[in-house]
mmCIF file with all atom_site columns, C-alpha atoms in Angstrom:
data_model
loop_
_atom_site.group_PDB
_atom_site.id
_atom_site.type_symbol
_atom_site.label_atom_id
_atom_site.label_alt_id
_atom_site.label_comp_id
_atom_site.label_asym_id
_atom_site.label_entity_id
_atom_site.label_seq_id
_atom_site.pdbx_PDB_ins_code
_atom_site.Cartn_x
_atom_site.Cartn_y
_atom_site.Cartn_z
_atom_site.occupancy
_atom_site.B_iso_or_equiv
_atom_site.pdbx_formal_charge
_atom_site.auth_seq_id
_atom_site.auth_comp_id
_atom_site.auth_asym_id
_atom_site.auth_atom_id
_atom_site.pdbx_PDB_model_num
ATOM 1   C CA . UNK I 1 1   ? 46.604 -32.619 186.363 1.00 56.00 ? 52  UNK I CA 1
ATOM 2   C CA . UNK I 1 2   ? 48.652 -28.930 186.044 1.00 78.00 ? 53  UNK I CA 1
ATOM 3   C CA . UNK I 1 3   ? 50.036 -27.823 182.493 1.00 80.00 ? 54  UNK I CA 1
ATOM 4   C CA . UNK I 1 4   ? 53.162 -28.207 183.873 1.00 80.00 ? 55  UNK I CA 1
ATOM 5   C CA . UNK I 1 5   ? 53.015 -31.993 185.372 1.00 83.00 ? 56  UNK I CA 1
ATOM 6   C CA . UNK I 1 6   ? 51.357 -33.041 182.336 1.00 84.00 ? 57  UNK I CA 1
ATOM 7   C CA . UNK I 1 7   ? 54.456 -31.116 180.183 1.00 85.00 ? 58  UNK I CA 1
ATOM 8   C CA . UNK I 1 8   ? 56.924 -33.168 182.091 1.00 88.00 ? 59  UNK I CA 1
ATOM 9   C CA . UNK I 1 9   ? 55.231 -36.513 181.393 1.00 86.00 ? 60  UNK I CA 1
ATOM 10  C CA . UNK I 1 10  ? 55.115 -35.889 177.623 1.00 85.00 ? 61  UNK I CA 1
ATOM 11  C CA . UNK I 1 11  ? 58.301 -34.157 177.364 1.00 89.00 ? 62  UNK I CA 1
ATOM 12  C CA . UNK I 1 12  ? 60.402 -36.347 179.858 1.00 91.00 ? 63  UNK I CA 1
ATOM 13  C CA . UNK I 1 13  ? 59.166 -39.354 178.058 1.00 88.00 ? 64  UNK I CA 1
ATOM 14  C CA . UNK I 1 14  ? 59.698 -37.943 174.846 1.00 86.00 ? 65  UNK I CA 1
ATOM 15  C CA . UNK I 1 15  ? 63.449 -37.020 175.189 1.00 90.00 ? 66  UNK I CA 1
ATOM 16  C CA . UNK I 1 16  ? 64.326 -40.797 177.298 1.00 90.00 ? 67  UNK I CA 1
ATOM 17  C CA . UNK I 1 17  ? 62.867 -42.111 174.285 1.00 84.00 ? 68  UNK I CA 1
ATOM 18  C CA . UNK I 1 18  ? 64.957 -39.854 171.173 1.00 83.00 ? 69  UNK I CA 1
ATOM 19  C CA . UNK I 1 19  ? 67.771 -40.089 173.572 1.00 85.00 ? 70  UNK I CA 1
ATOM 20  C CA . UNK I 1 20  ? 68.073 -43.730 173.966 1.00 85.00 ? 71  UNK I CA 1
ATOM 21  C CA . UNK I 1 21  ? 67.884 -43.658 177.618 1.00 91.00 ? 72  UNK I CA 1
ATOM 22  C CA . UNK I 1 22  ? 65.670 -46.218 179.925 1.00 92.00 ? 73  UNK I CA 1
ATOM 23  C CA . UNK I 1 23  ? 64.007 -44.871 183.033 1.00 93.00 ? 74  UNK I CA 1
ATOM 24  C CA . UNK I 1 24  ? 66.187 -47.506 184.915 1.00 95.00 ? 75  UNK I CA 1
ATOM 25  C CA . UNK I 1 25  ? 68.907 -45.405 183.720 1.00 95.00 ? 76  UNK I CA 1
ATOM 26  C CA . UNK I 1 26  ? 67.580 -42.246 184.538 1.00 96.00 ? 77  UNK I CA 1
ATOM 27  C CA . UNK I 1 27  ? 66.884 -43.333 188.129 1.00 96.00 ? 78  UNK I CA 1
ATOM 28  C CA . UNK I 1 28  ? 70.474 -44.376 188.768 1.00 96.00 ? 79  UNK I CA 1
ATOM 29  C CA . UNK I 1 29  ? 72.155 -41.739 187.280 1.00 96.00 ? 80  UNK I CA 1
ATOM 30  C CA . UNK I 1 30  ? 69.715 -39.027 189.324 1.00 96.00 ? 81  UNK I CA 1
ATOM 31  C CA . UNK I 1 31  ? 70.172 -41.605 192.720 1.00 96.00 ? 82  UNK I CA 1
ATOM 32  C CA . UNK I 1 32  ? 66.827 -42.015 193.206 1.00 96.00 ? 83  UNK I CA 1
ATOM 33  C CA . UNK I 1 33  ? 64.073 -44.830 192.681 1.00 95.00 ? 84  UNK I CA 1
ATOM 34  C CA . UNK I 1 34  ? 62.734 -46.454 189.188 1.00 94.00 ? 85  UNK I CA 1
ATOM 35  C CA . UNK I 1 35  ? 59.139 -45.829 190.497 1.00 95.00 ? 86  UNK I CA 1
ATOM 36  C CA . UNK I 1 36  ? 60.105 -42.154 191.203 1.00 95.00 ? 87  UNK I CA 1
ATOM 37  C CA . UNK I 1 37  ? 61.177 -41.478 187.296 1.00 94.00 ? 88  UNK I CA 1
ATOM 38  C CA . UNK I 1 38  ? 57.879 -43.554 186.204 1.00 93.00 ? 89  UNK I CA 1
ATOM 39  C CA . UNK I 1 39  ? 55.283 -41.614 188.635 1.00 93.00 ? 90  UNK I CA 1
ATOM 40  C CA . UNK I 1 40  ? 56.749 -38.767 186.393 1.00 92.00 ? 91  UNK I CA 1
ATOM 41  C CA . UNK I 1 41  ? 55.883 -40.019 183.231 1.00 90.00 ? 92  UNK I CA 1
ATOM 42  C CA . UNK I 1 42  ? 53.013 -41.318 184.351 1.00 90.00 ? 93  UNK I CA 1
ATOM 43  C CA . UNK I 1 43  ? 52.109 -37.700 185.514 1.00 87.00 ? 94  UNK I CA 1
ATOM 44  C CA . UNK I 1 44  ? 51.381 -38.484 189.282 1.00 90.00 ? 95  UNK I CA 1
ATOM 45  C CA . UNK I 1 45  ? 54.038 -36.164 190.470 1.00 89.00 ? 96  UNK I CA 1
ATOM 46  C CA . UNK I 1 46  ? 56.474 -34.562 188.952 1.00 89.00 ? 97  UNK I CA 1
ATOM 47  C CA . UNK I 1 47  ? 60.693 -34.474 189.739 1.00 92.00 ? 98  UNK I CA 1
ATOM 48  C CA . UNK I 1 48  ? 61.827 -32.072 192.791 1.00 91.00 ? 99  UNK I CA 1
ATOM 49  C CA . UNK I 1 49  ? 63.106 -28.799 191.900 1.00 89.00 ? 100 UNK I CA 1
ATOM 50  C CA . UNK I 1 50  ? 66.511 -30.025 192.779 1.00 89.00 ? 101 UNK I CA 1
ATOM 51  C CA . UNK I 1 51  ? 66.577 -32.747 190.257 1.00 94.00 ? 102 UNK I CA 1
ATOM 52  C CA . UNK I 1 52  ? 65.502 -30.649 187.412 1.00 94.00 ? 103 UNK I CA 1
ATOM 53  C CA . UNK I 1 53  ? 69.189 -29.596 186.420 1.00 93.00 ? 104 UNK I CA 1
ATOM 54  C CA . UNK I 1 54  ? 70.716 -32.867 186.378 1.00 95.00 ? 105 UNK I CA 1
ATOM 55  C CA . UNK I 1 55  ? 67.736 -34.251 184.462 1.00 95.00 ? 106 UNK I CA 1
ATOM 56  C CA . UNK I 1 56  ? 68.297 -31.763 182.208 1.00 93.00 ? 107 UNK I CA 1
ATOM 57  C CA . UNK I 1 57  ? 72.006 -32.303 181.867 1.00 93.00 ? 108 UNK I CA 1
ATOM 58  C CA . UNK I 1 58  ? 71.546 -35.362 181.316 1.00 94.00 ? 109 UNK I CA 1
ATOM 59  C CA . UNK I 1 59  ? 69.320 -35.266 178.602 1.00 93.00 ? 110 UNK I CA 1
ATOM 60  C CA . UNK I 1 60  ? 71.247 -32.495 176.895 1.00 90.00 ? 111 UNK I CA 1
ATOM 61  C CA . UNK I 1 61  ? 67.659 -29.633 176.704 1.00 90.00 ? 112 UNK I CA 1
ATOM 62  C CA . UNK I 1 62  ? 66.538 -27.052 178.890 1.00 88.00 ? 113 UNK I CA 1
ATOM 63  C CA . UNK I 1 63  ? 64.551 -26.556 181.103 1.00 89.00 ? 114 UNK I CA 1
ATOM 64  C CA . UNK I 1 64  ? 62.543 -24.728 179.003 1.00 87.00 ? 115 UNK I CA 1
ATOM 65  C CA . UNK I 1 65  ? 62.300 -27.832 176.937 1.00 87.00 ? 116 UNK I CA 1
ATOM 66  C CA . UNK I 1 66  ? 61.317 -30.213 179.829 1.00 89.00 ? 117 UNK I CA 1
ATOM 67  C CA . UNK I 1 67  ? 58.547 -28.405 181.237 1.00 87.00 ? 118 UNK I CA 1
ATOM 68  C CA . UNK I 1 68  ? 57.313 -27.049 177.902 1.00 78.00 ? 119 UNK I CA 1
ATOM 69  C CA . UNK I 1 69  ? 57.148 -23.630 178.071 1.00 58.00 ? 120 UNK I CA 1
ATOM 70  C CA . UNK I 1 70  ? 58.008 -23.196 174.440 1.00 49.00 ? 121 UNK I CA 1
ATOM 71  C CA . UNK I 1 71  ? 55.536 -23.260 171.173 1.00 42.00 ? 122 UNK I CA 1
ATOM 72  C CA . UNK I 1 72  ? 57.553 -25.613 169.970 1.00 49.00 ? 123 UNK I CA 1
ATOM 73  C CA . UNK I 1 73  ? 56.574 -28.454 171.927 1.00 47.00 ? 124 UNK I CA 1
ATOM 74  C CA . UNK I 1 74  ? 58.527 -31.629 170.587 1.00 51.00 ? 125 UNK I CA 1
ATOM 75  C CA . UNK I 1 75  ? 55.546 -33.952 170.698 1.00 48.00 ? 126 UNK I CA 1
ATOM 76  C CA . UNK I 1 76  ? 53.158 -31.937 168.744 1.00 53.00 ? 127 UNK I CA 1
ATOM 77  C CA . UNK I 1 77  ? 55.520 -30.378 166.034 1.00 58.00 ? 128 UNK I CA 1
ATOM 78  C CA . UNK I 1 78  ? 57.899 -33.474 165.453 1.00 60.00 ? 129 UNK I CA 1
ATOM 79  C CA . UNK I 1 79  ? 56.534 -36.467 166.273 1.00 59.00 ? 130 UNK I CA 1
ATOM 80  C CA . UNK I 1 80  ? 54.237 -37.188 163.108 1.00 56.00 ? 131 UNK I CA 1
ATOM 81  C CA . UNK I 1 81  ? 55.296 -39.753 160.842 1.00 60.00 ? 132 UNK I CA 1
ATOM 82  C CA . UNK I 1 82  ? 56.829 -37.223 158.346 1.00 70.00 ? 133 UNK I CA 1
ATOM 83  C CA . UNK I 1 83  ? 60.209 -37.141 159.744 1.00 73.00 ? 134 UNK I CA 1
ATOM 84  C CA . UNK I 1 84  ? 62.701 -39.954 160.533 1.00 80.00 ? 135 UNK I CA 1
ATOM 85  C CA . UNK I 1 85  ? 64.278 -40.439 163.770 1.00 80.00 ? 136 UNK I CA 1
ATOM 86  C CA . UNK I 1 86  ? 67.311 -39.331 162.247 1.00 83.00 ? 137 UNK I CA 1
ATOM 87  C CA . UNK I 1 87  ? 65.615 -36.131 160.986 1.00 81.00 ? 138 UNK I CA 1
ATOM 88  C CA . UNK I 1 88  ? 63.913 -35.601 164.378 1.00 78.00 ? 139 UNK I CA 1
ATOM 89  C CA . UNK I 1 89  ? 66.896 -35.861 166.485 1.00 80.00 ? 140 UNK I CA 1
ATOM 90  C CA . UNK I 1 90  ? 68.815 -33.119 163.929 1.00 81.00 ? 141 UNK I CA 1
ATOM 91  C CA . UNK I 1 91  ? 65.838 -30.648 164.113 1.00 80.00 ? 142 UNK I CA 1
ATOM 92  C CA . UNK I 1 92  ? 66.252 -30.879 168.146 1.00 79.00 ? 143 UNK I CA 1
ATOM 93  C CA . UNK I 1 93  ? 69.855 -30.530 167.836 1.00 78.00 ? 144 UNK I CA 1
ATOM 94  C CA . UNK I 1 94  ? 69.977 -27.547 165.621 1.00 76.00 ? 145 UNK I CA 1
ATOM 95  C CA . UNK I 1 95  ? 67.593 -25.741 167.310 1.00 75.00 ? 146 UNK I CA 1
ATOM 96  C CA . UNK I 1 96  ? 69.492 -26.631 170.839 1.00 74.00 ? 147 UNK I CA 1
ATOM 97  C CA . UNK I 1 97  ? 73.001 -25.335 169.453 1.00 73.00 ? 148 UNK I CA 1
ATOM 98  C CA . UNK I 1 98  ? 72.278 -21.530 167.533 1.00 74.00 ? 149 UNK I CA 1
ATOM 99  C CA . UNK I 1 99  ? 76.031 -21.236 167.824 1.00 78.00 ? 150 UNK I CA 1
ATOM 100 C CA . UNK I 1 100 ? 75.966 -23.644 164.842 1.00 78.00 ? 151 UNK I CA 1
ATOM 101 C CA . UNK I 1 101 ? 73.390 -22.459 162.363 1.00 79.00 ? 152 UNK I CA 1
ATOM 102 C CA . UNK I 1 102 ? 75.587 -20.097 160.138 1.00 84.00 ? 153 UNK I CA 1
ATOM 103 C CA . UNK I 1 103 ? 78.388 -23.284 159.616 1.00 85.00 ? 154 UNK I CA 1
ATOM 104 C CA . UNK I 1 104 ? 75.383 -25.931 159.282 1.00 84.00 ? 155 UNK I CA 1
ATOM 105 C CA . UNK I 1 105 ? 73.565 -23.477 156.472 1.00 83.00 ? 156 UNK I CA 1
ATOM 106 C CA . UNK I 1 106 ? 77.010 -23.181 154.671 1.00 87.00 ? 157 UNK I CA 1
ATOM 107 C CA . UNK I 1 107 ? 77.505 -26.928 154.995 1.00 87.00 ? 158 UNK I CA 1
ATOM 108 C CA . UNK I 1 108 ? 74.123 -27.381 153.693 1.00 84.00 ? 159 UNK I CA 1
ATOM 109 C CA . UNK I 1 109 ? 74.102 -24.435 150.906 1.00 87.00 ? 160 UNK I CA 1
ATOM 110 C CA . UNK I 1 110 ? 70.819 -22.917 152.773 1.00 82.00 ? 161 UNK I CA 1
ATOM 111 C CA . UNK I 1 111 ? 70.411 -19.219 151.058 1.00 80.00 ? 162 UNK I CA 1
ATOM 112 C CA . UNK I 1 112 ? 68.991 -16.677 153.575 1.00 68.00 ? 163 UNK I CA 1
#
């Protein structure tokens, strides 16, 4: 299997999952076939290059963050039992939105 097919099955599955979002779901929303969005978590193929935007969309990341192209590689980094769902889905959130840091690090009183 490529890096990048077996990205999309651990990311894709990841962010359904912290998103709250069946596969069912997915498949409607994107018009195409339940087996189609399970064959790409299951890492047999992965999602045309045309579909890559609206999954993306719809699962509020990047692309960068689907196909894993960054060290920070949600699985890996977040996914240990030291964080709450809660505290996972902030950590992805701040890091999606930079426009926000300065307000959430006054909110919080972070010191930098």
């Amino acid at each position: 299997m490529g890096i990048i097919r077996d990205n999309v099955k651990k990311n894709l599955g990841y962010y359904l999952s912290l998103k709250g979002i069946t596969q069912k779901e997915l498949a409607k929303k994107l018009n195409v076939s339940q087996s189609a969005v399970t064959n790409w978590i299951k890492g047999k193929n992965s999602p045309d290059i045309e579909l890559v935007a609206e999954i993306c969309d719809i699962l509020d990341i990047s692309v960068t963050e689907l196909f894993g192209a960054s060290t920070n590689e949600p699985e890996t980094e977040l996914a240990n039992d030291q964080y709450t769902e809660t505290e996972r889905q902030i950590i992805l959130q701040y890091r999606q939105k930079p426009e926000l840091h300065q307000a959430i690090h006054i909110l919080l009183d972070i010191k930098q």
